[in-house]
CSV table of C-alpha atoms in Angstrom, one decimal:
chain,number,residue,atom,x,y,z
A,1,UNK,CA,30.4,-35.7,-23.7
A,2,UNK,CA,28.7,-38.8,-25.1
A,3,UNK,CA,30.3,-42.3,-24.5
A,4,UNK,CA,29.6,-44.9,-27.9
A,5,UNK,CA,30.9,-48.1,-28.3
A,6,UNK,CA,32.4,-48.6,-31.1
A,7,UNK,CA,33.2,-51.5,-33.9
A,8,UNK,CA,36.2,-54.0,-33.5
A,9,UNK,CA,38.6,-54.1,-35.8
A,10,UNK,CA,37.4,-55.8,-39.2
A,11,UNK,CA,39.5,-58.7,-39.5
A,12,UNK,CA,42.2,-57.6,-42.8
A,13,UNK,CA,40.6,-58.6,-45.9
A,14,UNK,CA,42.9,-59.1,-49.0
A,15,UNK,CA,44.0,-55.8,-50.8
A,16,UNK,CA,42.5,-55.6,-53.8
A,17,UNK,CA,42.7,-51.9,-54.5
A,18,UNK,CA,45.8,-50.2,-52.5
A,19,UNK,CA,45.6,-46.2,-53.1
A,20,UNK,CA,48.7,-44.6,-51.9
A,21,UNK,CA,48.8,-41.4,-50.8
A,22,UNK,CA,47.6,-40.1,-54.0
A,23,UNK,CA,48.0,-36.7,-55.5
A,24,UNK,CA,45.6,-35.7,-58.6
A,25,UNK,CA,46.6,-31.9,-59.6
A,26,UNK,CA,45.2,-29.6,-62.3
A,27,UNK,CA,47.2,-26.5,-63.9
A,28,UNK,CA,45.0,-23.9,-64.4
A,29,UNK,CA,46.2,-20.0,-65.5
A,30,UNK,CA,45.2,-19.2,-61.8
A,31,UNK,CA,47.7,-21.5,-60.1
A,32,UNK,CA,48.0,-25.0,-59.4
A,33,UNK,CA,44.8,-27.0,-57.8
A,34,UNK,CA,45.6,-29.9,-55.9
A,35,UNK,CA,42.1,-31.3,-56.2
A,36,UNK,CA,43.5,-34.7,-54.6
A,37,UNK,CA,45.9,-34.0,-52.1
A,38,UNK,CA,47.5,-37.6,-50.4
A,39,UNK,CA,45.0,-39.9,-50.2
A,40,UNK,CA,45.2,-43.6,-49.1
A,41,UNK,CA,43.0,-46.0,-48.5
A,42,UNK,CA,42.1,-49.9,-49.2
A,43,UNK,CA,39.2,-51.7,-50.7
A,44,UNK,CA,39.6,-55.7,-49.6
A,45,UNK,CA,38.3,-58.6,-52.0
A,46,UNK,CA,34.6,-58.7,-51.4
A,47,UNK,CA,34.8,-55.4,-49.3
A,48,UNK,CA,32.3,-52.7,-49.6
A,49,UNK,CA,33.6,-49.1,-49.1
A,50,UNK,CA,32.4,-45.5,-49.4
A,51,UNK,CA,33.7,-42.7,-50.2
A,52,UNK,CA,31.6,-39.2,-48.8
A,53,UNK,CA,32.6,-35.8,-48.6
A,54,UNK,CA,30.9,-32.4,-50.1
A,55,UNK,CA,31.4,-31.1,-53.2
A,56,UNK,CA,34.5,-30.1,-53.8
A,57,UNK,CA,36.3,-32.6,-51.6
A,58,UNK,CA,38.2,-34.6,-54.2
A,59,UNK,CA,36.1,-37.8,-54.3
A,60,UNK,CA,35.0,-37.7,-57.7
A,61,UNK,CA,38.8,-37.1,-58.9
A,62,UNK,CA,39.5,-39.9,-56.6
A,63,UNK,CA,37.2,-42.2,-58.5
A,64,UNK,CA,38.4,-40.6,-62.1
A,65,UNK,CA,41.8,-41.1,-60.9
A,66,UNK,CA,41.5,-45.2,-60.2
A,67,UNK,CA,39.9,-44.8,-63.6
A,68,UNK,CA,42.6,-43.8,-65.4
A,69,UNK,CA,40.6,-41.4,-66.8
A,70,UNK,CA,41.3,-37.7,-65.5
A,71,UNK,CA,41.7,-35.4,-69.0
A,72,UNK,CA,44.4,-32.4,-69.6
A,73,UNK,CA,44.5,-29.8,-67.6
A,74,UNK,CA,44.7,-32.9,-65.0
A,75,UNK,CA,47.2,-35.3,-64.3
A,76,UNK,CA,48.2,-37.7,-61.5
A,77,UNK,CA,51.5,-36.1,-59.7
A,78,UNK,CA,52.1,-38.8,-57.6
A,79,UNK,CA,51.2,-41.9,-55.6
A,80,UNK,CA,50.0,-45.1,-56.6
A,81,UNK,CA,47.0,-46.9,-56.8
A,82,UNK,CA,47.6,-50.8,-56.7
A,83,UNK,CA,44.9,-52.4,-58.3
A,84,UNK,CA,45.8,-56.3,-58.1
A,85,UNK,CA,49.1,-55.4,-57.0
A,86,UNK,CA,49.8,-54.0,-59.9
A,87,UNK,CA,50.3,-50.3,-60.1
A,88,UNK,CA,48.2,-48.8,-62.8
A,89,UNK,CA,49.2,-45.0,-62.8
A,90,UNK,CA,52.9,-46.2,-64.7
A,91,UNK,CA,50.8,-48.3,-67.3
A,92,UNK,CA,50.1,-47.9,-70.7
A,93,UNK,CA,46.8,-46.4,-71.9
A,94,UNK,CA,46.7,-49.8,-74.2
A,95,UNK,CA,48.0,-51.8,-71.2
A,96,UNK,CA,44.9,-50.3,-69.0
A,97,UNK,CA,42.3,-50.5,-71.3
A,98,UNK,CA,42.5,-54.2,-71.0
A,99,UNK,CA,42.0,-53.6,-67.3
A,100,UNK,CA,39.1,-50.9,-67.8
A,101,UNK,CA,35.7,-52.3,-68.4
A,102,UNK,CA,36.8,-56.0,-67.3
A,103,UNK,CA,38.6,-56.0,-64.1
A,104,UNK,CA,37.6,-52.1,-63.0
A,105,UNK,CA,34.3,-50.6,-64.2
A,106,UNK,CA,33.1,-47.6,-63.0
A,107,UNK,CA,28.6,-46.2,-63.1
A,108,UNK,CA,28.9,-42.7,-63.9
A,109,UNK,CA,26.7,-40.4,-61.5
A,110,UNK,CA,24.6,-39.1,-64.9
A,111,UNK,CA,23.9,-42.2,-67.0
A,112,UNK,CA,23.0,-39.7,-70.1
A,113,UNK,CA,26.1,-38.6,-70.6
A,114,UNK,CA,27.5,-41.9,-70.1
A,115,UNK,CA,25.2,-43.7,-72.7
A,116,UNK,CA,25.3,-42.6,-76.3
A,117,UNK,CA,21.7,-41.1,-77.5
A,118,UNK,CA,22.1,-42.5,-80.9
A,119,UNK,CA,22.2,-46.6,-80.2
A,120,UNK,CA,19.9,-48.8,-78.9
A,121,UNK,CA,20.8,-50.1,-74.6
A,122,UNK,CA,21.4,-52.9,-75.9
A,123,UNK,CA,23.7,-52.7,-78.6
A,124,UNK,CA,25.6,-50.4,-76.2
A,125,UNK,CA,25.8,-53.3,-73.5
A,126,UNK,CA,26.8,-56.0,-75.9
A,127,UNK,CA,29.6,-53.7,-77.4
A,128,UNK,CA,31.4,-53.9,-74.2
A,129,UNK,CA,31.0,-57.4,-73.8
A,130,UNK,CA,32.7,-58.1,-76.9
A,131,UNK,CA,35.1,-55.8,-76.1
A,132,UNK,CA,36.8,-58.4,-73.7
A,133,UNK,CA,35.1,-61.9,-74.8
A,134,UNK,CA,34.8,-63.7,-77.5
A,135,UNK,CA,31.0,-63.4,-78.4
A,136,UNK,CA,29.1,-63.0,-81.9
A,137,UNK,CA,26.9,-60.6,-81.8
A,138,UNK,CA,23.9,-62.7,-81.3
A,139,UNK,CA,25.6,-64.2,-78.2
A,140,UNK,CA,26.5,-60.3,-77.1
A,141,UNK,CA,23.1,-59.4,-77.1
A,142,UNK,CA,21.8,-62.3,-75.6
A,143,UNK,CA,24.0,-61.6,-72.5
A,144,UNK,CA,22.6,-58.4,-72.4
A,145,UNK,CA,19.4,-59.4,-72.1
A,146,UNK,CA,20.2,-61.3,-69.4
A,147,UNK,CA,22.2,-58.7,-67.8
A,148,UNK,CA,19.1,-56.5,-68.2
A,149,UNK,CA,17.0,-59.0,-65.9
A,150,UNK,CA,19.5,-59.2,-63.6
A,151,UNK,CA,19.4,-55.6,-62.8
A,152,UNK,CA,15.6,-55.6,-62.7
A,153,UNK,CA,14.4,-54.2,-66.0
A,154,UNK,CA,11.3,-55.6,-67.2
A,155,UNK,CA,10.9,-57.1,-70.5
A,156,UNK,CA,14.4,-57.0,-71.0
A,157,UNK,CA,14.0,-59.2,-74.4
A,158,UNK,CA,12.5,-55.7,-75.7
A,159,UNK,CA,14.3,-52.7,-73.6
A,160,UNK,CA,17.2,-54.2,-75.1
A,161,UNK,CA,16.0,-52.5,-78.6
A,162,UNK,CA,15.1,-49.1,-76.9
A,163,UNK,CA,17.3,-45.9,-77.2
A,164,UNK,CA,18.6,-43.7,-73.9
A,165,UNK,CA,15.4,-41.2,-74.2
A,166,UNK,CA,13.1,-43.5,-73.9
A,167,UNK,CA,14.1,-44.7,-70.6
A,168,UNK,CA,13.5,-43.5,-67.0
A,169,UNK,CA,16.2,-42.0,-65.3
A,170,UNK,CA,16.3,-44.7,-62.9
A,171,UNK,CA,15.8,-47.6,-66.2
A,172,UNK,CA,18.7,-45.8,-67.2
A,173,UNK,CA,20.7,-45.9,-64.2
A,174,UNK,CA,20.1,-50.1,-63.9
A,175,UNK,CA,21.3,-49.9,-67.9
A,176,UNK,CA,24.4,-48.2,-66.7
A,177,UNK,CA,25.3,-50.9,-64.1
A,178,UNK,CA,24.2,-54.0,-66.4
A,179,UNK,CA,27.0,-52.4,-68.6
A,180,UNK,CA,29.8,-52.2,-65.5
A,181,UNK,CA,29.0,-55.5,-64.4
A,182,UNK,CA,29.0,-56.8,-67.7
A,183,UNK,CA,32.3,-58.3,-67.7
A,184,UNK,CA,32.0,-59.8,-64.1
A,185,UNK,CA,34.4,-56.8,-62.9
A,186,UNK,CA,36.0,-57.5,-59.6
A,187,UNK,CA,35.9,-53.8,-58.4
A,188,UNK,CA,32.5,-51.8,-59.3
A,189,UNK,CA,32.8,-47.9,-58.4
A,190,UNK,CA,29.8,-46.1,-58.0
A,191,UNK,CA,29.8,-42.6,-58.5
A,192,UNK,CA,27.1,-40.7,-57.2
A,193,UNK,CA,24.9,-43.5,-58.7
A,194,UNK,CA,21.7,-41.6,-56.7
A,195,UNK,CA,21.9,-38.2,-56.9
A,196,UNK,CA,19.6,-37.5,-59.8
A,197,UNK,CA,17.4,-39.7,-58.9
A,198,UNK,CA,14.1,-39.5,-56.7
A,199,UNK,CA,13.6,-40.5,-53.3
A,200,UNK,CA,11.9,-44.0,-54.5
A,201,UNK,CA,14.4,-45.1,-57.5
A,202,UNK,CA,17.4,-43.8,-55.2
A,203,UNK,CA,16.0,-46.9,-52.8
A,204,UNK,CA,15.7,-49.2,-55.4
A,205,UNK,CA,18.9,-48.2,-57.0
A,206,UNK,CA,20.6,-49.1,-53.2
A,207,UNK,CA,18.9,-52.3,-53.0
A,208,UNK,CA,19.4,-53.5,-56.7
A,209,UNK,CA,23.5,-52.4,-55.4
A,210,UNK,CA,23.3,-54.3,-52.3
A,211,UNK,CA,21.8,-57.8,-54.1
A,212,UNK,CA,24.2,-57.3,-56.5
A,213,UNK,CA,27.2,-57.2,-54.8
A,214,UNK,CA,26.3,-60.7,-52.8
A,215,UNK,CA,24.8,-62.0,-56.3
A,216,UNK,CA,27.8,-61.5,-58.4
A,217,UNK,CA,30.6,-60.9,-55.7
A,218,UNK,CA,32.1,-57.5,-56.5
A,219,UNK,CA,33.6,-55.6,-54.4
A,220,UNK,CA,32.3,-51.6,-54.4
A,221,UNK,CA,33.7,-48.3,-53.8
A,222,UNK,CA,31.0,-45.8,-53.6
A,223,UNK,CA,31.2,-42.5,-54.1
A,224,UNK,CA,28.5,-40.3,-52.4
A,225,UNK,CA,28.0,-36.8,-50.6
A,226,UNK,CA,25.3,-38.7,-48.5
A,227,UNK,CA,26.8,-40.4,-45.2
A,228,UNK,CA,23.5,-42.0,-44.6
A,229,UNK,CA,23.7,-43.6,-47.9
A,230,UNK,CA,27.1,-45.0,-46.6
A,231,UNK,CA,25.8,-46.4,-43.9
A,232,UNK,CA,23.0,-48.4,-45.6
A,233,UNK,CA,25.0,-50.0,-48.2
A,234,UNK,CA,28.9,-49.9,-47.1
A,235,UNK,CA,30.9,-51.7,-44.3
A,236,UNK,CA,33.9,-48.8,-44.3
A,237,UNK,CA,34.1,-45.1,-44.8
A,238,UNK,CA,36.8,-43.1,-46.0
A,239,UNK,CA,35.5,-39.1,-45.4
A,240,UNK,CA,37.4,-36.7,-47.3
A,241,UNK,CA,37.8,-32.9,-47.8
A,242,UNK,CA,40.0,-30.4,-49.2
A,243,UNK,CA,40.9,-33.4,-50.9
A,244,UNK,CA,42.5,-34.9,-48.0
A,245,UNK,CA,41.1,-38.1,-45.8
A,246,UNK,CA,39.7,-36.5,-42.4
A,247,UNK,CA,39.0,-40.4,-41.4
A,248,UNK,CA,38.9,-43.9,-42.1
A,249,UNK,CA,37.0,-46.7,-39.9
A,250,UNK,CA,34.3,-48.9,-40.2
A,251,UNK,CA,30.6,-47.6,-40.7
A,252,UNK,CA,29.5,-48.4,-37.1
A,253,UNK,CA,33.1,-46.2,-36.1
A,254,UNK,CA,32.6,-43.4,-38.1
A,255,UNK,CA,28.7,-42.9,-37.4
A,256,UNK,CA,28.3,-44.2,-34.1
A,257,UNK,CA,31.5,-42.3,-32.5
A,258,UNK,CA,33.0,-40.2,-34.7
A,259,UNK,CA,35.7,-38.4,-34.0
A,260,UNK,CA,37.1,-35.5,-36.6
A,261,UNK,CA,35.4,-32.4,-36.2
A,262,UNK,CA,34.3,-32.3,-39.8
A,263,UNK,CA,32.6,-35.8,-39.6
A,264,UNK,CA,30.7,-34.5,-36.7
A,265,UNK,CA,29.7,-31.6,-38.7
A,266,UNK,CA,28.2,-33.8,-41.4
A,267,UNK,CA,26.9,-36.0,-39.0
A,268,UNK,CA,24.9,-33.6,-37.1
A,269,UNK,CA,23.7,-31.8,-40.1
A,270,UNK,CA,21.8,-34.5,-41.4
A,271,UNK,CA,17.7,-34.4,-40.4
A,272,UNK,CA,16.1,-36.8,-37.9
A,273,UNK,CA,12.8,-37.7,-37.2
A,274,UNK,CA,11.4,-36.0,-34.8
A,275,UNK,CA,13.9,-32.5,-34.8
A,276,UNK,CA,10.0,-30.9,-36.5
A,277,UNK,CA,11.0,-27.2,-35.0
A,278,UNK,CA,14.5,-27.4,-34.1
A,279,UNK,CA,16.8,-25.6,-36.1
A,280,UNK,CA,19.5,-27.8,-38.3
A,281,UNK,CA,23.2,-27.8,-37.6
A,282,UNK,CA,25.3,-26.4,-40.0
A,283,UNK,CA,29.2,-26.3,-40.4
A,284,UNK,CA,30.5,-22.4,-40.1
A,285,UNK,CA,32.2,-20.9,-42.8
A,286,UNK,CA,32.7,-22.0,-46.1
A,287,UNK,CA,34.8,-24.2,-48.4
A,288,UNK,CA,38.2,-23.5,-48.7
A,289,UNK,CA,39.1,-21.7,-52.2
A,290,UNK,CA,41.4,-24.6,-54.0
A,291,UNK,CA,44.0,-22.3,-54.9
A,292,UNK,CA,44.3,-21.1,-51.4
A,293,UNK,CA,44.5,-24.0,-49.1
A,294,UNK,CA,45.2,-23.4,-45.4
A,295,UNK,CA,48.4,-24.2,-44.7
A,296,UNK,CA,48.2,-28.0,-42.5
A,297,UNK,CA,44.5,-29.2,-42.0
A,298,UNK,CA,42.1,-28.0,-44.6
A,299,UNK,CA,39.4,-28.0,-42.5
A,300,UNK,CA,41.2,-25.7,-39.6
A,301,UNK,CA,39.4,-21.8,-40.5
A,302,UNK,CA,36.3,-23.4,-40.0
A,303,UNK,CA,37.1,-26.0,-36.9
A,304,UNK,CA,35.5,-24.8,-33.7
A,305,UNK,CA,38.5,-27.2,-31.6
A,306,UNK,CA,41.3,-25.5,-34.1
A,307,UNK,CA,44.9,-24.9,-32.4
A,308,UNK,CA,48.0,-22.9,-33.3
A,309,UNK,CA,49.3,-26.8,-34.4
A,310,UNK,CA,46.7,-27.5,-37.0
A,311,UNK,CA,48.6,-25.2,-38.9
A,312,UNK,CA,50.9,-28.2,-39.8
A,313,UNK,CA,49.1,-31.4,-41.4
A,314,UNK,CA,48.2,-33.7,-39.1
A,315,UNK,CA,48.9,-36.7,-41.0
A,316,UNK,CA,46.6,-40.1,-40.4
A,317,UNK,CA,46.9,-41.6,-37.0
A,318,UNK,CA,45.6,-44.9,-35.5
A,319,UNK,CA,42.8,-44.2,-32.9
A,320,UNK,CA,41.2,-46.8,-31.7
A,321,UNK,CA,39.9,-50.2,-33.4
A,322,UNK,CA,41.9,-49.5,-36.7
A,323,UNK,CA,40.3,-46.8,-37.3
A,324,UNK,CA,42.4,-43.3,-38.6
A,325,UNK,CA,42.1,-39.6,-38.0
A,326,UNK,CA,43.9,-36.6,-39.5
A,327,UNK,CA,43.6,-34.3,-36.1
A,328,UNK,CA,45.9,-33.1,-33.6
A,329,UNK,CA,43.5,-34.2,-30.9
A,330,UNK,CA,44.3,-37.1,-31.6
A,331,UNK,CA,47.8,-37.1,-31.4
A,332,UNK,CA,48.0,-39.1,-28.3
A,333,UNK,CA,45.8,-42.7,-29.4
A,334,UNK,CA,44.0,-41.9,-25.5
A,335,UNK,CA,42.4,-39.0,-26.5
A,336,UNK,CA,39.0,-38.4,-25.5
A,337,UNK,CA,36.4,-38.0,-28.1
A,338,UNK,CA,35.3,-34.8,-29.1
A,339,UNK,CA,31.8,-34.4,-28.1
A,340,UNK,CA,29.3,-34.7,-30.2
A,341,UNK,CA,26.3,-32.4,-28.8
């Protein structure tokens, strides 16, 4: 058994995003999916927090679900999601779209679909300015221009005038965040922001986030199947699957010492330099099908530590440092880590 140190407790930031055990279901003519299954977590003013999971695990829906913006057959079934202190799933779509784009923007994980082919970056950019300021549309564009430099697009005087397919996917990308941060927004999600990028715009695309968040001071919530991305750019971790939270901690918790079974899996099943001829760990089994949850934990048919109990849900308990874990072997806070090797 290996013995890390872990993080201390991050001293309690204020709350600006409370989510509360949140529950984001979808009627289908197969049965009922809860894609979102009683999640909670916090992102604090200035905070920086990520998301990770597989495919599948609810994160996305998470981030659609802050949104406001999960479509029929969806629907939030209950919780709430304090934004503020205010809770936005009871307001109205006219009441939230004040908040959307000014207070709460979200970067879409394909900036094709979230830009429209037909008018120039620019244009698209100044249109949500004046959505929630007061500018002419000389002033709009201007802004834009400067939001373009900002975000590292050269000759931004000119991209401004250039449609979608003319830019790279990662040009594209840094148009897509110049829009969220737009209106100064005090909560940026990130969703994905990398994935269809290459290895040397997915770098830049981090960096360009990190500068950004201590340039304009946002607070993030990133959403991202790659822990090692988590740990490059965020402070705290939420890890999630079956759309559940396995655990919550800081970065240096969660990566150094972690202690759910699942974040182990994903842990060590991520390369290393120097592994050249070993084989790759993998986590057994497969994902659950989400009309036919396991009763209790989700990840219990494929846990190598499952017990007769984890047939009941675990619930989130307090380990050690703040940080939580929904396991039964941690139901006494003195538990000794599983091992990781």
């Amino acid at each position: 058994m290996t013995s890390v140190a872990v993080g201390a407790r991050p001293v309690p930031a204020d709350k600006l995003l409370q989510v509360k055990n949140l529950q984001t279901h979808f009627k289908t003519r197969s049965g009922l999916v809860k894609a979102v299954d009683g999640v909670s977590f916090d992102v604090g003013t200035g905070a920086s927090v990520g998301i990770v999971g597989e495919s599948g695990s609810g994160k996305s829906v998470t981030s659609l679900s802050i949104m406001r913006l999960i479509e029929k057959p969806g629907f939030i079934a209950g919780g709430q999601i304090l934004f503020q202190g205010r809770d936005v799933v009871g307001l109205s779509e006219r009441e939230f779209r004040a908040v959307r784009g000014r207070d709460l923007a979200l970067v879409f994980q394909d900036p094709m679909s979230a830009l429209n082919p037909v008018y120039p970056v620019g244009k698209q950019v100044a249109e949500s300015l004046q959505a929630h300021q007061d500018l002419n549309d000389q002033q709009a564009m201007q802004r834009a221009v400067e939001l373009f430099a900002m975000v590292g697009i050269s000759a931004p005087d000119r991209r401004v005038h250039d449609y979608p397919h003319k830019l790279s996917g990662g040009m594209r990308q840094r148009v897509t965040i110049a829009m969220a941060l737009a209106n100064e927004p005090s909560l940026l999600i990130l969703d994905e922001p990398t994935t269809a990028l290459d290895v040397t715009i997915q770098a830049q695309i981090l960096d360009l986030i990190r500068d950004l968040r201590k340039r304009v001071n946002t607070s993030v919530l990133l959403i991202t199947h790659d822990i090692g991305v988590v740990a490059e750019t965020c402070e705290e971790v939420v890890v999630m699957y079956g759309g559940q939270v396995m655990e919550r901690g800081t970065v240096q918790q969660v990566t150094e010492a972690p202690q759910h079974p699942y974040t182990i899996g994903l842990l060590t099943s991520i390369p290393t330099p120097g592994m050249k001829g070993r084989k790759l760990n993998t986590i057994g089994g497969a994902v659950p099908n989400p009309l036919h949850m396991p009763p209790g934990c989700p990840f219990q048919p494929r846990c190598s530590h499952a017990m007769d109990i984890c047939a009941t849900p675990p619930g989130l308990r307090e380990t050690d440092g703040g940080r939580k874990v929904a396991c039964w072997l941690y139901e006494d806070s003195a538990h000794p880590a599983v091992t990781t090797t």
